[in-house]
Coordinates of C-alpha atoms in Angstrom, one line a residue:
X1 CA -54.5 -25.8 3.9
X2 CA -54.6 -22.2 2.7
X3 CA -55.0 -21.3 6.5
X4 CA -52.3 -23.1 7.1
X5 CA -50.0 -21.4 4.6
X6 CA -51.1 -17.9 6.2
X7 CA -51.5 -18.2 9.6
X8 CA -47.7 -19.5 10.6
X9 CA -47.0 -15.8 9.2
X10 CA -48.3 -14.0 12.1
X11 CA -45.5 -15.3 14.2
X12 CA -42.8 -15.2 11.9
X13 CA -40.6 -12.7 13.8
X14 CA -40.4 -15.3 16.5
X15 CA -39.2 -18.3 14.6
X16 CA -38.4 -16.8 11.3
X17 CA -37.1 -20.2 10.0
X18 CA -39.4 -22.4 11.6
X19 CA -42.1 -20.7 10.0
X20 CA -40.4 -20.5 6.5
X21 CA -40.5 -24.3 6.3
X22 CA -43.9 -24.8 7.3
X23 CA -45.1 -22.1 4.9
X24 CA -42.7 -23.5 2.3
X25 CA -44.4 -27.2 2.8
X26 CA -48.0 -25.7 3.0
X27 CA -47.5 -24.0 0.0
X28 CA -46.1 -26.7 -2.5
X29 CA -49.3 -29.1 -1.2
X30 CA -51.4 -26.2 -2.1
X31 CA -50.5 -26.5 -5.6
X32 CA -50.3 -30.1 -5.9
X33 CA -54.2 -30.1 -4.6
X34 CA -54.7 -27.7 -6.8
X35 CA -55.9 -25.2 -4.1
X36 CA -53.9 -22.0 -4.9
X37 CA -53.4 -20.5 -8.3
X38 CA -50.6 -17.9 -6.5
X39 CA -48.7 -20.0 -3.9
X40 CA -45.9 -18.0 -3.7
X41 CA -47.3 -14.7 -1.8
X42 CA -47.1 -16.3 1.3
X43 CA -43.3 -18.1 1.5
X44 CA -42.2 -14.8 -0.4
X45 CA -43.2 -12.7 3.0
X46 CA -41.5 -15.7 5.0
X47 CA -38.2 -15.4 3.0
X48 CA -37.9 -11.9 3.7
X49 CA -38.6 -11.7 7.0
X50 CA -36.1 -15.0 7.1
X51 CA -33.3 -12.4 5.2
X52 CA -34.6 -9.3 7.4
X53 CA -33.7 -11.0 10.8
X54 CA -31.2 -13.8 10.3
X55 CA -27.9 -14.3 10.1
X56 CA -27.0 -16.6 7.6
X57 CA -23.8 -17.2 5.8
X58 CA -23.1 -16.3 2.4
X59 CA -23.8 -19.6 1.0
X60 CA -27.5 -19.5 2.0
X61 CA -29.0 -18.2 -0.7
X62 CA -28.1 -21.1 -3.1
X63 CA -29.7 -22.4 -0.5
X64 CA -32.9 -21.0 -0.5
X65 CA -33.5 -21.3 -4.5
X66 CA -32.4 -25.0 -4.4
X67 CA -34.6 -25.4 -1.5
X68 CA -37.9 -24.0 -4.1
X69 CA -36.2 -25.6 -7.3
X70 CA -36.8 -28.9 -5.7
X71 CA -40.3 -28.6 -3.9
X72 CA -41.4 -26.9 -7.5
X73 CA -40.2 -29.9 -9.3
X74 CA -42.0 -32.0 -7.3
X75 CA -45.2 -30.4 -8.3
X76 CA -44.7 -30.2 -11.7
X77 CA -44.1 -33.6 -12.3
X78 CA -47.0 -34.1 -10.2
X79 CA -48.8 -32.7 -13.1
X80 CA -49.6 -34.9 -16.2
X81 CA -50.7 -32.8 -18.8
X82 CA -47.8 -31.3 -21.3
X83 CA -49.5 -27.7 -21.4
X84 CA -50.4 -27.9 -17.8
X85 CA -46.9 -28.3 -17.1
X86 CA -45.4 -25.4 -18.9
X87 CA -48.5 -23.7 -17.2
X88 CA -46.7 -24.6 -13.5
X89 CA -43.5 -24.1 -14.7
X90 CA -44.2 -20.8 -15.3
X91 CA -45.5 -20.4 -11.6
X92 CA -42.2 -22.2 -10.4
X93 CA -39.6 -19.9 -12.1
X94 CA -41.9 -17.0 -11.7
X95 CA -42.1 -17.9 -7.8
X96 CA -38.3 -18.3 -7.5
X97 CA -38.1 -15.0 -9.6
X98 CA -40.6 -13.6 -6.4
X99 CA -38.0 -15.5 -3.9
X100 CA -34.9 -13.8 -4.9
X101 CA -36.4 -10.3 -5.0
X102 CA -37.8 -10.3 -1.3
X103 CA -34.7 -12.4 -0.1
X104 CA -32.7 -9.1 -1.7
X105 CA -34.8 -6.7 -0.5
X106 CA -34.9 -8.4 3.2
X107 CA -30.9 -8.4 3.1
X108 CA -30.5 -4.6 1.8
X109 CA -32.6 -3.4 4.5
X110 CA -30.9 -5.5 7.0
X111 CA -27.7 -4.8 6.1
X112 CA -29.3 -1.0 5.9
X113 CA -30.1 -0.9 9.2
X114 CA -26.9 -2.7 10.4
X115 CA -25.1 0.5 8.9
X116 CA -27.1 3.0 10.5
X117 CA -26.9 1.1 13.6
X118 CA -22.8 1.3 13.4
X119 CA -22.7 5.1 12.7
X120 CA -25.1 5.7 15.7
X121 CA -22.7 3.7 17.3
X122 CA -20.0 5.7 16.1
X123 CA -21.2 9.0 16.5
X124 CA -21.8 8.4 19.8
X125 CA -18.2 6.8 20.7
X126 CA -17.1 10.1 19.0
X127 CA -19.1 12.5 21.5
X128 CA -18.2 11.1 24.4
X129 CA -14.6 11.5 23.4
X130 CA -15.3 15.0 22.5
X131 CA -17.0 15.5 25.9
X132 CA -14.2 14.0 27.9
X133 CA -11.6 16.0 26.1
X134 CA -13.6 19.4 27.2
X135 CA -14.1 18.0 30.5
X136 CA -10.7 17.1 30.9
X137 CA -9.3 20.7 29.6
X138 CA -11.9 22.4 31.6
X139 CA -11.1 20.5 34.7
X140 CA -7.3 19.8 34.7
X141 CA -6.1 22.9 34.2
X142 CA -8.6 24.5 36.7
X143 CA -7.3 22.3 39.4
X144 CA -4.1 22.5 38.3
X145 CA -3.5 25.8 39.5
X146 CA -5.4 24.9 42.0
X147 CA -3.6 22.6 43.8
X148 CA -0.1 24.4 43.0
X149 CA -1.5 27.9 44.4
X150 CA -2.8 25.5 47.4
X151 CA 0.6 24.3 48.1
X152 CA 2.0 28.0 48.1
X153 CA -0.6 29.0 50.4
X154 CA 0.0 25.9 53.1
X155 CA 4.2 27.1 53.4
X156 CA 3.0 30.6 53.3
X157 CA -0.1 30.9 55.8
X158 CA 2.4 31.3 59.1
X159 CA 5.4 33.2 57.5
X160 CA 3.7 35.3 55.0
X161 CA -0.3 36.0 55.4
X162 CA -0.3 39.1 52.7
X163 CA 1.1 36.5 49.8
X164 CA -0.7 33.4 51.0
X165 CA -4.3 35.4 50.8
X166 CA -3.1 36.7 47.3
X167 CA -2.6 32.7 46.7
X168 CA -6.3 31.9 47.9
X169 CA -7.9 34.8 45.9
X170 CA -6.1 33.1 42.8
X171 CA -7.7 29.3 43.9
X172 CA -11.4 31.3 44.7
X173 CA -11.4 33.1 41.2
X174 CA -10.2 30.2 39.8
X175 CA -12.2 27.7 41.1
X176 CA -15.2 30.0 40.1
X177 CA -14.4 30.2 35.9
X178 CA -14.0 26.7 36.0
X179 CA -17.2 26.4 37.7
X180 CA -19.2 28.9 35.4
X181 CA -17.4 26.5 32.4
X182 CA -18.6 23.4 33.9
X183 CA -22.3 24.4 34.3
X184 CA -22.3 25.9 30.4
X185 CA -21.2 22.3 29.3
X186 CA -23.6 20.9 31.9
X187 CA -26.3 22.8 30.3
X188 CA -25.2 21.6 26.7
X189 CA -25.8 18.0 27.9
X190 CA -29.5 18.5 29.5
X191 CA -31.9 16.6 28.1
X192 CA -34.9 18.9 29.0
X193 CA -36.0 22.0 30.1
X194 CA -35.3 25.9 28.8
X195 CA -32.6 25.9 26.6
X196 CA -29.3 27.6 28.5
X197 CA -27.8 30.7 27.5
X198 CA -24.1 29.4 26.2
X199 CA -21.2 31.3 26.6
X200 CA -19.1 31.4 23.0
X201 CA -16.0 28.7 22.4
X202 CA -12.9 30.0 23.9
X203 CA -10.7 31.4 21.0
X204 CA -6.9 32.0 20.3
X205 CA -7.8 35.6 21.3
X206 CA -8.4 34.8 24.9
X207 CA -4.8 33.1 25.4
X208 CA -3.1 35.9 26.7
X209 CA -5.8 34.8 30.0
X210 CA -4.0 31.5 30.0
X211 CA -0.6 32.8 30.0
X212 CA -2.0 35.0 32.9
X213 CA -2.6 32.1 35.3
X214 CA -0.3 30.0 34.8
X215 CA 1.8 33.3 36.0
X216 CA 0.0 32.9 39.5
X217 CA 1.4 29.2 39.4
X218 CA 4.5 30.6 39.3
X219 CA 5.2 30.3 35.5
X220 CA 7.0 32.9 33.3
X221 CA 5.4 32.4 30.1
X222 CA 6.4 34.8 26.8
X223 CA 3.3 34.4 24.1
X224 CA 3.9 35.4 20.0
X225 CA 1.2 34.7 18.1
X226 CA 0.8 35.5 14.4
X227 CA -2.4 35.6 12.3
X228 CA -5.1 34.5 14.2
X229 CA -7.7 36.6 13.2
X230 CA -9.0 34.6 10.3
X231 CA -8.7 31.0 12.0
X232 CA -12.5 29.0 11.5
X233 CA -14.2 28.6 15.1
X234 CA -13.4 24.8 15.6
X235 CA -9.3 25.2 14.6
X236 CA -9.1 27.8 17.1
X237 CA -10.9 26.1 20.0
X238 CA -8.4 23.3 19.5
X239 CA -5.4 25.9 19.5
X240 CA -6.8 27.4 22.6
X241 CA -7.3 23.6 24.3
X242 CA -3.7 22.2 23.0
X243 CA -1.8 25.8 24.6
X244 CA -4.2 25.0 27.5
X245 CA -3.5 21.9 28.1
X246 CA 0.8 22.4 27.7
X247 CA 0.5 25.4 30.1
X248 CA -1.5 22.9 32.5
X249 CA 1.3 20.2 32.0
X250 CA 4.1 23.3 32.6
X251 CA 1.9 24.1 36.1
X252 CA 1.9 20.6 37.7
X253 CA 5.8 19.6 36.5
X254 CA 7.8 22.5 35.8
X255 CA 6.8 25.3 37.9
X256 CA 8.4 27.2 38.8
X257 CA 9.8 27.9 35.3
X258 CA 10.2 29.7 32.4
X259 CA 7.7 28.6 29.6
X260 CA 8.0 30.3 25.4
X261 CA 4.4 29.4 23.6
X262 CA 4.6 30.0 19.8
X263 CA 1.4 30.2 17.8
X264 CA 1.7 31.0 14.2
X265 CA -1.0 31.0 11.5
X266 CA -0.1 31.1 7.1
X267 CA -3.4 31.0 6.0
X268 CA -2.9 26.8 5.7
X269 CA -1.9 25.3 9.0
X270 CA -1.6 26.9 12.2
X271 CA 1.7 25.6 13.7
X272 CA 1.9 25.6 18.0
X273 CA 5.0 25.2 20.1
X274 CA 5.1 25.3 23.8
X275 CA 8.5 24.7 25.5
X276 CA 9.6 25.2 29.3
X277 CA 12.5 25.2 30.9
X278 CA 11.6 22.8 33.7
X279 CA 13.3 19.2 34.6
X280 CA 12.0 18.1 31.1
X281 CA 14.5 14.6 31.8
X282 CA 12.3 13.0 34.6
X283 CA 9.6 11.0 33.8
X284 CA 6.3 12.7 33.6
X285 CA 3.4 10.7 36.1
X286 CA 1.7 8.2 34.2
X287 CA -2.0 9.5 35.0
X288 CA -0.4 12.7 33.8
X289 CA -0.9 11.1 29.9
X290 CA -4.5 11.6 29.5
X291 CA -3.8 15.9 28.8
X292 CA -1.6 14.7 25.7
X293 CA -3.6 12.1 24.6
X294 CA -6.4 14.9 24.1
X295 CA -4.0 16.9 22.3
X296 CA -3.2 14.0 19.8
X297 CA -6.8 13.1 19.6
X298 CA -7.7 17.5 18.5
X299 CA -4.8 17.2 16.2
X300 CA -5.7 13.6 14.5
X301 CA -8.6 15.4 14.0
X302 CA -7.3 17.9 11.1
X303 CA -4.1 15.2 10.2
X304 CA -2.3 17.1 11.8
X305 CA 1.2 16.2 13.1
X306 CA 2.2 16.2 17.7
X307 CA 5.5 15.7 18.8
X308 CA 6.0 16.0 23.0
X309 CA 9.1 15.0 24.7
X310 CA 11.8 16.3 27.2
X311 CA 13.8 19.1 25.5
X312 CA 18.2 18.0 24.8
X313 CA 19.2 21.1 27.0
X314 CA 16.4 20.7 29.6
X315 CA 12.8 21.4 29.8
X316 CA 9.6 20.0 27.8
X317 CA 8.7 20.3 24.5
X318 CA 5.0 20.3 22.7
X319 CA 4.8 21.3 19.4
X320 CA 1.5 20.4 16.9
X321 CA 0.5 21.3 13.4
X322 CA -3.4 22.1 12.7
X323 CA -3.7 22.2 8.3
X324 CA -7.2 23.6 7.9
X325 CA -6.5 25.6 4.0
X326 CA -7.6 24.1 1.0
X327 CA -5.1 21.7 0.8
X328 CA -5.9 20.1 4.0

């Protein structure tokens, strides 16, 4: 019998309820017969390993304790004597005492676990949407230029060599940055090996190369920028990514056009407006969404505010508000 009350234990994992009846049963025979003076050890493992990997409705509990009231009665009435009986009683609220602790203990590390499990979850969902929003900015507005600059070059080969080898010079250099950019994230996202040597975020300081390129698209862009100097690492990788990724949008539907980018730091909230003067009425391409939805994604981030649409006189606007201060 006491073999019986231990043994079902060893598979308890496997059918955790199965094995909390039996053990329950074994164990109330046991002190009927008189064979255990502690009968609870046992069905106390089985009820937390019950809470630990079962999913039970709320109500299950009650359950549970009316389940051991009922067995316990039955062995105390099996048991004559008066001082006997207060002896057993003792055992039976003590045991249901026993019960409830490991049944509390089983749910809070379940429910533990449950929570870590979500925020690994989470955390992970999180990553891959910060690694498709680099991907996206590193890629896009490489091949952006690229395939505008490409264009150029197929009308200009026959009529004009000197400009259309200008035009391939602008798709080899910037095919190759793009490249360089690609293997440094690539090397972020190894698993193994030598560590790589990273080059540092791009920064508000470097925009001046953006407005650069999008000029060899065809794009005259005008930059002001105020303040930047004191912006914290990840505001001003999002400020370079969301002028990025309007100059990118500028390349592939405006061009060629005249495109005013705005950047302006108070110490609070950095405040970004890029504006061209391209056919901002038609209807941007609907695979064409994915750059913006980045940009509302990097400025959700801070709680931020994102307006884009077509301009009243013509033209596209993108304008974006970054609070990082201390009221933020």
């Amino acid at each position: 019998m006491v073999l019986g009350g231990i043994l079902p234990v060893a598979v308890r994992r496997r059918w955790p309820r199965r094995v909390f009846g039996v053990v329950l049963v074994l164990s109330t025979l046991s002190v009927l017969l008189g064979l255990l003076d502690a009968p609870f050890i046992a069905p106390a493992m089985a009820v937390y390993i019950l809470a630990l990997t079962e999913r039970r409705p709320s109500w299950e509990p009650t359950l549970v304790v009316g389940l051991l009231s009922s067995l316990g009665l039955v062995a105390v009435m099996a048991v004559s004597p008066v001082q006997a009986t207060l002896s057993v009683a003792g055992q039976l609220l003590l045991s249901i005492a026993v019960m409830g602790v490991t049944w509390t203990v089983g749910r809070a590390i379940r429910d533990r676990r449950a929570y870590l499990a979500r925020s690994t979850d989470r955390a992970v969902t999180e990553e891959r949407l910060r690694i498709a929003r680099e991907l996206h900015d590193v890629v896009a507005h490489s091949m952006g230029l690229i395939v505008v600059k490409a264009g150029v070059t197929n009308h200009l080969v026959d009529v004009q060599p000197a400009q259309a080898r200008d035009a391939l010079q602008v798709i080899e250099n910037t095919g190759r940055d793009a490249l360089t950019e690609m293997r440094h994230m690539l090397g972020v996202l190894r698993t193994g090996g030598s560590p790589i040597e990273l080059a540092p975020a791009p920064q508000p300081d470097t925009l001046s190369e953006l407005a650069d390129r999008a000029a060899m698209a065809g794009v005259q862009v005008s930059m002001e920028t105020h303040g930047l100097s004191r912006l914290p690492e990840g505001v001003g990788l999002s400020v370079y990514r969301i002028v990025q990724e309007a100059l990118t949008n500028v390349v592939k539907h405006a061009a060629p056009a005249a495109c005013q980018i705005v950047v302006d730091d108070n110490g609070k909230e950095v405040r970004i407006e890029v504006k061209d003067d391209g056919p901002g009425g038609s209807v941007l391409p609907r695979q064409a969404g994915h750059g913006l939805i980045g940009i509302r994604e990097r400025v959700a981030m801070y709680d931020g505010t994102f307006e884009a649409g077509p301009r009243p006189g013509g033209g596209f606007r993108v304008y974006a508000t970054l609070p990082y201060g201390e009221t933020s």
